[in-house]
């Protein structure tokens, strides 16, 4: 894949859309899981995705907070592209040392998100990166963790937004960048 062919946002969106697999009834009946592994398996496509996300917030962030698990892939690529430190937001019990935690609801259950207490500093500007924005519960939990540290959310970056679930509206005034903003 030629990286030059991926500089146009619409072309990038089309290529990502063409490479997403939808898996019905996973992880539970009634859920249509968006499998981004085919996107992640293509270095040029992942690099172009990271560039688009980084460029959308150029000069406006100091750190990248990536949400477990698929957000780690995208967030790492964004942090590398932007030459910014990476912070991991993980599920409960996965991080050593003192952590801050937030419990939140998902579209199919509940979960807890944690960050280490010493990884975000007051005044820093953070972009929160994940793969899919659905109801916004996970992103809102990440926002809470960022604010508790004294840092500020500069915005949210996702590969795809699922329409009709209210995720963007839940995230408030911060910018939400989605390569596939309509989810189709």
mmCIF file of N, CA, C and O in Angstrom, residues 61-124:
data_model
loop_
_atom_site.group_PDB
_atom_site.id
_atom_site.type_symbol
_atom_site.label_atom_id
_atom_site.label_comp_id
_atom_site.label_asym_id
_atom_site.label_seq_id
_atom_site.Cartn_x
_atom_site.Cartn_y
_atom_site.Cartn_z
ATOM 1 N N UNK A 61 -1.658 19.078 22.145
ATOM 2 C CA UNK A 61 -1.571 18.041 23.176
ATOM 3 C C UNK A 61 -0.132 17.734 23.549
ATOM 4 O O UNK A 61 0.789 17.894 22.761
ATOM 5 N N UNK A 62 0.005 17.308 24.827
ATOM 6 C CA UNK A 62 1.312 16.975 25.384
ATOM 7 C C UNK A 62 1.501 15.470 25.562
ATOM 8 O O UNK A 62 2.628 14.990 25.564
ATOM 9 N N UNK A 63 0.388 14.743 25.740
ATOM 10 C CA UNK A 63 0.431 13.299 25.958
ATOM 11 C C UNK A 63 -0.731 12.629 25.243
ATOM 12 O O UNK A 63 -1.748 13.254 24.972
ATOM 13 N N UNK A 64 -0.539 11.331 25.015
ATOM 14 C CA UNK A 64 -1.579 10.492 24.420
ATOM 15 C C UNK A 64 -1.986 9.468 25.473
ATOM 16 O O UNK A 64 -1.139 8.742 25.990
ATOM 17 N N UNK A 65 -3.279 9.423 25.794
ATOM 18 C CA UNK A 65 -3.804 8.400 26.687
ATOM 19 C C UNK A 65 -4.541 7.380 25.827
ATOM 20 O O UNK A 65 -5.504 7.728 25.149
ATOM 21 N N UNK A 66 -4.052 6.146 25.831
ATOM 22 C CA UNK A 66 -4.639 5.078 25.023
ATOM 23 C C UNK A 66 -5.437 4.142 25.914
ATOM 24 O O UNK A 66 -4.986 3.765 26.994
ATOM 25 N N UNK A 67 -6.628 3.783 25.457
ATOM 26 C CA UNK A 67 -7.535 2.944 26.231
ATOM 27 C C UNK A 67 -7.395 1.483 25.816
ATOM 28 O O UNK A 67 -7.427 1.153 24.631
ATOM 29 N N UNK A 68 -7.295 0.615 26.821
ATOM 30 C CA UNK A 68 -7.186 -0.830 26.600
ATOM 31 C C UNK A 68 -8.409 -1.344 25.849
ATOM 32 O O UNK A 68 -9.517 -0.912 26.097
ATOM 33 N N UNK A 69 -8.267 -2.256 24.995
ATOM 34 C CA UNK A 69 -7.051 -2.891 24.525
ATOM 35 C C UNK A 69 -6.711 -2.405 23.112
ATOM 36 O O UNK A 69 -5.569 -2.084 22.822
ATOM 37 N N UNK A 70 -7.694 -2.312 22.247
ATOM 38 C CA UNK A 70 -7.378 -1.935 20.866
ATOM 39 C C UNK A 70 -6.937 -0.488 20.759
ATOM 40 O O UNK A 70 -6.231 -0.118 19.832
ATOM 41 N N UNK A 71 -7.312 0.320 21.723
ATOM 42 C CA UNK A 71 -6.827 1.697 21.745
ATOM 43 C C UNK A 71 -5.323 1.774 21.946
ATOM 44 O O UNK A 71 -4.688 2.744 21.566
ATOM 45 N N UNK A 72 -4.738 0.702 22.538
ATOM 46 C CA UNK A 72 -3.286 0.667 22.698
ATOM 47 C C UNK A 72 -2.583 0.685 21.351
ATOM 48 O O UNK A 72 -1.554 1.338 21.173
ATOM 49 N N UNK A 73 -3.114 -0.046 20.398
ATOM 50 C CA UNK A 73 -2.501 -0.116 19.073
ATOM 51 C C UNK A 73 -2.517 1.266 18.422
ATOM 52 O O UNK A 73 -1.492 1.782 17.967
ATOM 53 N N UNK A 74 -3.692 1.868 18.391
ATOM 54 C CA UNK A 74 -3.855 3.172 17.751
ATOM 55 C C UNK A 74 -3.098 4.251 18.533
ATOM 56 O O UNK A 74 -2.392 5.075 17.956
ATOM 57 N N UNK A 75 -3.243 4.245 19.854
ATOM 58 C CA UNK A 75 -2.588 5.254 20.683
ATOM 59 C C UNK A 75 -1.078 5.214 20.584
ATOM 60 O O UNK A 75 -0.413 6.250 20.556
ATOM 61 N N UNK A 76 -0.516 4.016 20.533
ATOM 62 C CA UNK A 76 0.940 3.886 20.383
ATOM 63 C C UNK A 76 1.394 4.491 19.056
ATOM 64 O O UNK A 76 2.384 5.218 18.997
ATOM 65 N N UNK A 77 0.654 4.194 18.004
ATOM 66 C CA UNK A 77 1.004 4.749 16.694
ATOM 67 C C UNK A 77 0.896 6.278 16.698
ATOM 68 O O UNK A 77 1.761 6.969 16.151
ATOM 69 N N UNK A 78 -0.144 6.821 17.330
ATOM 70 C CA UNK A 78 -0.310 8.282 17.409
ATOM 71 C C UNK A 78 0.830 8.897 18.218
ATOM 72 O O UNK A 78 1.419 9.897 17.810
ATOM 73 N N UNK A 79 1.146 8.296 19.368
ATOM 74 C CA UNK A 79 2.230 8.827 20.205
ATOM 75 C C UNK A 79 3.555 8.825 19.451
ATOM 76 O O UNK A 79 4.321 9.796 19.522
ATOM 77 N N UNK A 80 3.831 7.759 18.717
ATOM 78 C CA UNK A 80 5.070 7.692 17.932
ATOM 79 C C UNK A 80 5.076 8.747 16.834
ATOM 80 O O UNK A 80 6.075 9.441 16.643
ATOM 81 N N UNK A 81 3.960 8.866 16.127
ATOM 82 C CA UNK A 81 3.873 9.844 15.042
ATOM 83 C C UNK A 81 4.065 11.267 15.565
ATOM 84 O O UNK A 81 4.752 12.075 14.942
ATOM 85 N N UNK A 82 3.465 11.570 16.716
ATOM 86 C CA UNK A 82 3.514 12.930 17.269
ATOM 87 C C UNK A 82 4.724 13.163 18.171
ATOM 88 O O UNK A 82 4.944 14.288 18.623
ATOM 89 N N UNK A 83 5.495 12.116 18.439
ATOM 90 C CA UNK A 83 6.631 12.195 19.350
ATOM 91 C C UNK A 83 6.195 12.722 20.722
ATOM 92 O O UNK A 83 6.771 13.666 21.261
ATOM 93 N N UNK A 84 5.142 12.096 21.256
ATOM 94 C CA UNK A 84 4.592 12.462 22.559
ATOM 95 C C UNK A 84 4.556 11.222 23.450
ATOM 96 O O UNK A 84 4.422 10.095 22.966
ATOM 97 N N UNK A 85 4.646 11.418 24.767
ATOM 98 C CA UNK A 85 4.581 10.282 25.688
ATOM 99 C C UNK A 85 3.219 9.584 25.630
ATOM 100 O O UNK A 85 2.185 10.220 25.409
ATOM 101 N N UNK A 86 3.250 8.280 25.878
ATOM 102 C CA UNK A 86 2.059 7.442 25.878
ATOM 103 C C UNK A 86 1.689 7.085 27.308
ATOM 104 O O UNK A 86 2.542 6.719 28.110
ATOM 105 N N UNK A 87 0.403 7.187 27.630
ATOM 106 C CA UNK A 87 -0.149 6.783 28.920
ATOM 107 C C UNK A 87 -1.173 5.690 28.648
ATOM 108 O O UNK A 87 -1.975 5.811 27.722
ATOM 109 N N UNK A 88 -1.149 4.636 29.467
ATOM 110 C CA UNK A 88 -2.080 3.536 29.286
ATOM 111 C C UNK A 88 -3.217 3.612 30.298
ATOM 112 O O UNK A 88 -2.977 3.732 31.499
ATOM 113 N N UNK A 89 -4.444 3.530 29.803
ATOM 114 C CA UNK A 89 -5.628 3.390 30.646
ATOM 115 C C UNK A 89 -6.037 1.929 30.562
ATOM 116 O O UNK A 89 -6.394 1.439 29.489
ATOM 117 N N UNK A 90 -5.962 1.230 31.696
ATOM 118 C CA UNK A 90 -6.150 -0.220 31.688
ATOM 119 C C UNK A 90 -7.337 -0.652 32.524
ATOM 120 O O UNK A 90 -7.824 0.092 33.366
ATOM 121 N N UNK A 91 -7.730 -1.867 32.307
ATOM 122 C CA UNK A 91 -8.778 -2.482 33.114
ATOM 123 C C UNK A 91 -8.238 -2.706 34.529
ATOM 124 O O UNK A 91 -7.029 -2.760 34.740
ATOM 125 N N UNK A 92 -9.138 -2.852 35.466
ATOM 126 C CA UNK A 92 -8.794 -2.997 36.876
ATOM 127 C C UNK A 92 -7.804 -4.130 37.123
ATOM 128 O O UNK A 92 -7.919 -5.215 36.559
ATOM 129 N N UNK A 93 -6.812 -3.843 37.972
ATOM 130 C CA UNK A 93 -5.858 -4.858 38.397
ATOM 131 C C UNK A 93 -4.713 -5.119 37.452
ATOM 132 O O UNK A 93 -3.927 -6.043 37.675
ATOM 133 N N UNK A 94 -4.545 -4.326 36.401
ATOM 134 C CA UNK A 94 -3.505 -4.584 35.405
ATOM 135 C C UNK A 94 -2.279 -3.674 35.539
ATOM 136 O O UNK A 94 -1.269 -3.907 34.889
ATOM 137 N N UNK A 95 -2.374 -2.615 36.357
ATOM 138 C CA UNK A 95 -1.275 -1.673 36.492
ATOM 139 C C UNK A 95 -0.656 -1.764 37.887
ATOM 140 O O UNK A 95 -1.378 -1.826 38.884
ATOM 141 N N UNK A 96 0.662 -1.723 37.976
ATOM 142 C CA UNK A 96 1.314 -1.739 39.287
ATOM 143 C C UNK A 96 1.293 -0.356 39.937
ATOM 144 O O UNK A 96 1.116 0.655 39.262
ATOM 145 N N UNK A 97 1.498 -0.345 41.232
ATOM 146 C CA UNK A 97 1.614 0.906 41.967
ATOM 147 C C UNK A 97 0.272 1.562 42.226
ATOM 148 O O UNK A 97 -0.782 1.025 41.897
ATOM 149 N N UNK A 98 0.310 2.748 42.799
ATOM 150 C CA UNK A 98 -0.936 3.473 43.074
ATOM 151 C C UNK A 98 -1.636 3.869 41.772
ATOM 152 O O UNK A 98 -0.991 4.314 40.825
ATOM 153 N N UNK A 99 -2.944 3.662 41.753
ATOM 154 C CA UNK A 99 -3.731 3.978 40.567
ATOM 155 C C UNK A 99 -4.973 4.769 40.967
ATOM 156 O O UNK A 99 -5.431 4.715 42.107
ATOM 157 N N UNK A 100 -5.502 5.513 40.013
ATOM 158 C CA UNK A 100 -6.822 6.113 40.127
ATOM 159 C C UNK A 100 -7.766 5.254 39.294
ATOM 160 O O UNK A 100 -7.393 4.783 38.215
ATOM 161 N N UNK A 101 -8.990 5.081 39.786
ATOM 162 C CA UNK A 101 -9.963 4.213 39.127
ATOM 163 C C UNK A 101 -11.287 4.926 38.930
ATOM 164 O O UNK A 101 -11.683 5.748 39.751
ATOM 165 N N UNK A 102 -11.977 4.554 37.845
ATOM 166 C CA UNK A 102 -13.331 5.018 37.574
ATOM 167 C C UNK A 102 -14.142 3.825 37.088
ATOM 168 O O UNK A 102 -13.726 3.135 36.165
ATOM 169 N N UNK A 103 -15.291 3.597 37.718
ATOM 170 C CA UNK A 103 -16.241 2.579 37.242
ATOM 171 C C UNK A 103 -17.204 3.257 36.274
ATOM 172 O O UNK A 103 -17.578 4.404 36.460
ATOM 173 N N UNK A 104 -17.615 2.504 35.236
ATOM 174 C CA UNK A 104 -18.502 3.069 34.225
ATOM 175 C C UNK A 104 -19.311 1.954 33.574
ATOM 176 O O UNK A 104 -18.977 0.782 33.677
ATOM 177 N N UNK A 105 -20.386 2.359 32.908
ATOM 178 C CA UNK A 105 -21.254 1.411 32.216
ATOM 179 C C UNK A 105 -20.905 1.347 30.742
ATOM 180 O O UNK A 105 -20.569 2.362 30.128
ATOM 181 N N UNK A 106 -20.990 0.147 30.203
ATOM 182 C CA UNK A 106 -20.817 -0.108 28.776
ATOM 183 C C UNK A 106 -22.177 -0.419 28.178
ATOM 184 O O UNK A 106 -23.148 -0.636 28.910
ATOM 185 N N UNK A 107 -22.216 -0.507 26.859
ATOM 186 C CA UNK A 107 -23.470 -0.871 26.219
ATOM 187 C C UNK A 107 -23.865 -2.315 26.521
ATOM 188 O O UNK A 107 -24.995 -2.711 26.337
ATOM 189 N N UNK A 108 -22.930 -3.112 27.043
ATOM 190 C CA UNK A 108 -23.222 -4.510 27.351
ATOM 191 C C UNK A 108 -22.669 -4.933 28.714
ATOM 192 O O UNK A 108 -22.283 -6.060 28.915
ATOM 193 N N UNK A 109 -22.632 -4.015 29.686
ATOM 194 C CA UNK A 109 -22.159 -4.362 31.022
ATOM 195 C C UNK A 109 -21.534 -3.165 31.714
ATOM 196 O O UNK A 109 -21.841 -2.017 31.404
ATOM 197 N N UNK A 110 -20.622 -3.430 32.643
ATOM 198 C CA UNK A 110 -19.898 -2.363 33.324
ATOM 199 C C UNK A 110 -18.423 -2.751 33.406
ATOM 200 O O UNK A 110 -18.063 -3.908 33.204
ATOM 201 N N UNK A 111 -17.598 -1.756 33.703
ATOM 202 C CA UNK A 111 -16.157 -1.989 33.755
ATOM 203 C C UNK A 111 -15.518 -0.945 34.656
ATOM 204 O O UNK A 111 -16.176 -0.024 35.145
ATOM 205 N N UNK A 112 -14.221 -1.088 34.849
ATOM 206 C CA UNK A 112 -13.442 -0.127 35.625
ATOM 207 C C UNK A 112 -12.186 0.196 34.831
ATOM 208 O O UNK A 112 -11.550 -0.694 34.267
ATOM 209 N N UNK A 113 -11.847 1.469 34.788
ATOM 210 C CA UNK A 113 -10.673 1.935 34.065
ATOM 211 C C UNK A 113 -9.709 2.559 35.064
ATOM 212 O O UNK A 113 -10.139 3.248 35.990
ATOM 213 N N UNK A 114 -8.406 2.318 34.875
ATOM 214 C CA UNK A 114 -7.400 2.829 35.795
ATOM 215 C C UNK A 114 -6.219 3.431 35.047
ATOM 216 O O UNK A 114 -5.887 2.998 33.939
ATOM 217 N N UNK A 115 -5.580 4.422 35.670
ATOM 218 C CA UNK A 115 -4.282 4.936 35.238
ATOM 219 C C UNK A 115 -3.397 5.048 36.473
ATOM 220 O O UNK A 115 -3.893 5.227 37.588
ATOM 221 N N UNK A 116 -2.101 4.931 36.267
ATOM 222 C CA UNK A 116 -1.167 5.132 37.368
ATOM 223 C C UNK A 116 -1.207 6.608 37.781
ATOM 224 O O UNK A 116 -1.343 7.486 36.931
ATOM 225 N N UNK A 117 -1.085 6.856 39.046
ATOM 226 C CA UNK A 117 -1.245 8.218 39.574
ATOM 227 C C UNK A 117 -0.163 9.181 39.130
ATOM 228 O O UNK A 117 -0.397 10.368 39.083
ATOM 229 N N UNK A 118 0.992 8.703 38.802
ATOM 230 C CA UNK A 118 2.096 9.626 38.508
ATOM 231 C C UNK A 118 2.363 9.845 37.018
ATOM 232 O O UNK A 118 3.367 10.431 36.648
ATOM 233 N N UNK A 119 1.463 9.410 36.128
ATOM 234 C CA UNK A 119 1.749 9.491 34.696
ATOM 235 C C UNK A 119 1.197 10.742 34.016
ATOM 236 O O UNK A 119 1.642 11.088 32.924
ATOM 237 N N UNK A 120 0.232 11.403 34.624
ATOM 238 C CA UNK A 120 -0.316 12.650 34.084
ATOM 239 C C UNK A 120 -0.025 13.764 35.080
ATOM 240 O O UNK A 120 -0.145 13.568 36.286
ATOM 241 N N UNK A 121 0.333 14.920 34.551
ATOM 242 C CA UNK A 121 0.705 16.038 35.420
ATOM 243 C C UNK A 121 -0.266 17.203 35.251
ATOM 244 O O UNK A 121 -0.791 17.428 34.154
ATOM 245 N N UNK A 122 -0.462 17.946 36.332
ATOM 246 C CA UNK A 122 -1.341 19.116 36.239
ATOM 247 C C UNK A 122 -0.918 20.045 35.099
ATOM 248 O O UNK A 122 0.271 20.295 34.896
ATOM 249 N N UNK A 123 -1.908 20.502 34.357
ATOM 250 C CA UNK A 123 -1.655 21.429 33.259
ATOM 251 C C UNK A 123 -1.380 20.785 31.921
ATOM 252 O O UNK A 123 -1.421 21.461 30.892
ATOM 253 N N UNK A 124 -1.080 19.489 31.896
ATOM 254 C CA UNK A 124 -0.838 18.828 30.617
ATOM 255 C C UNK A 124 -2.130 18.726 29.820
ATOM 256 O O UNK A 124 -3.219 18.627 30.373
#
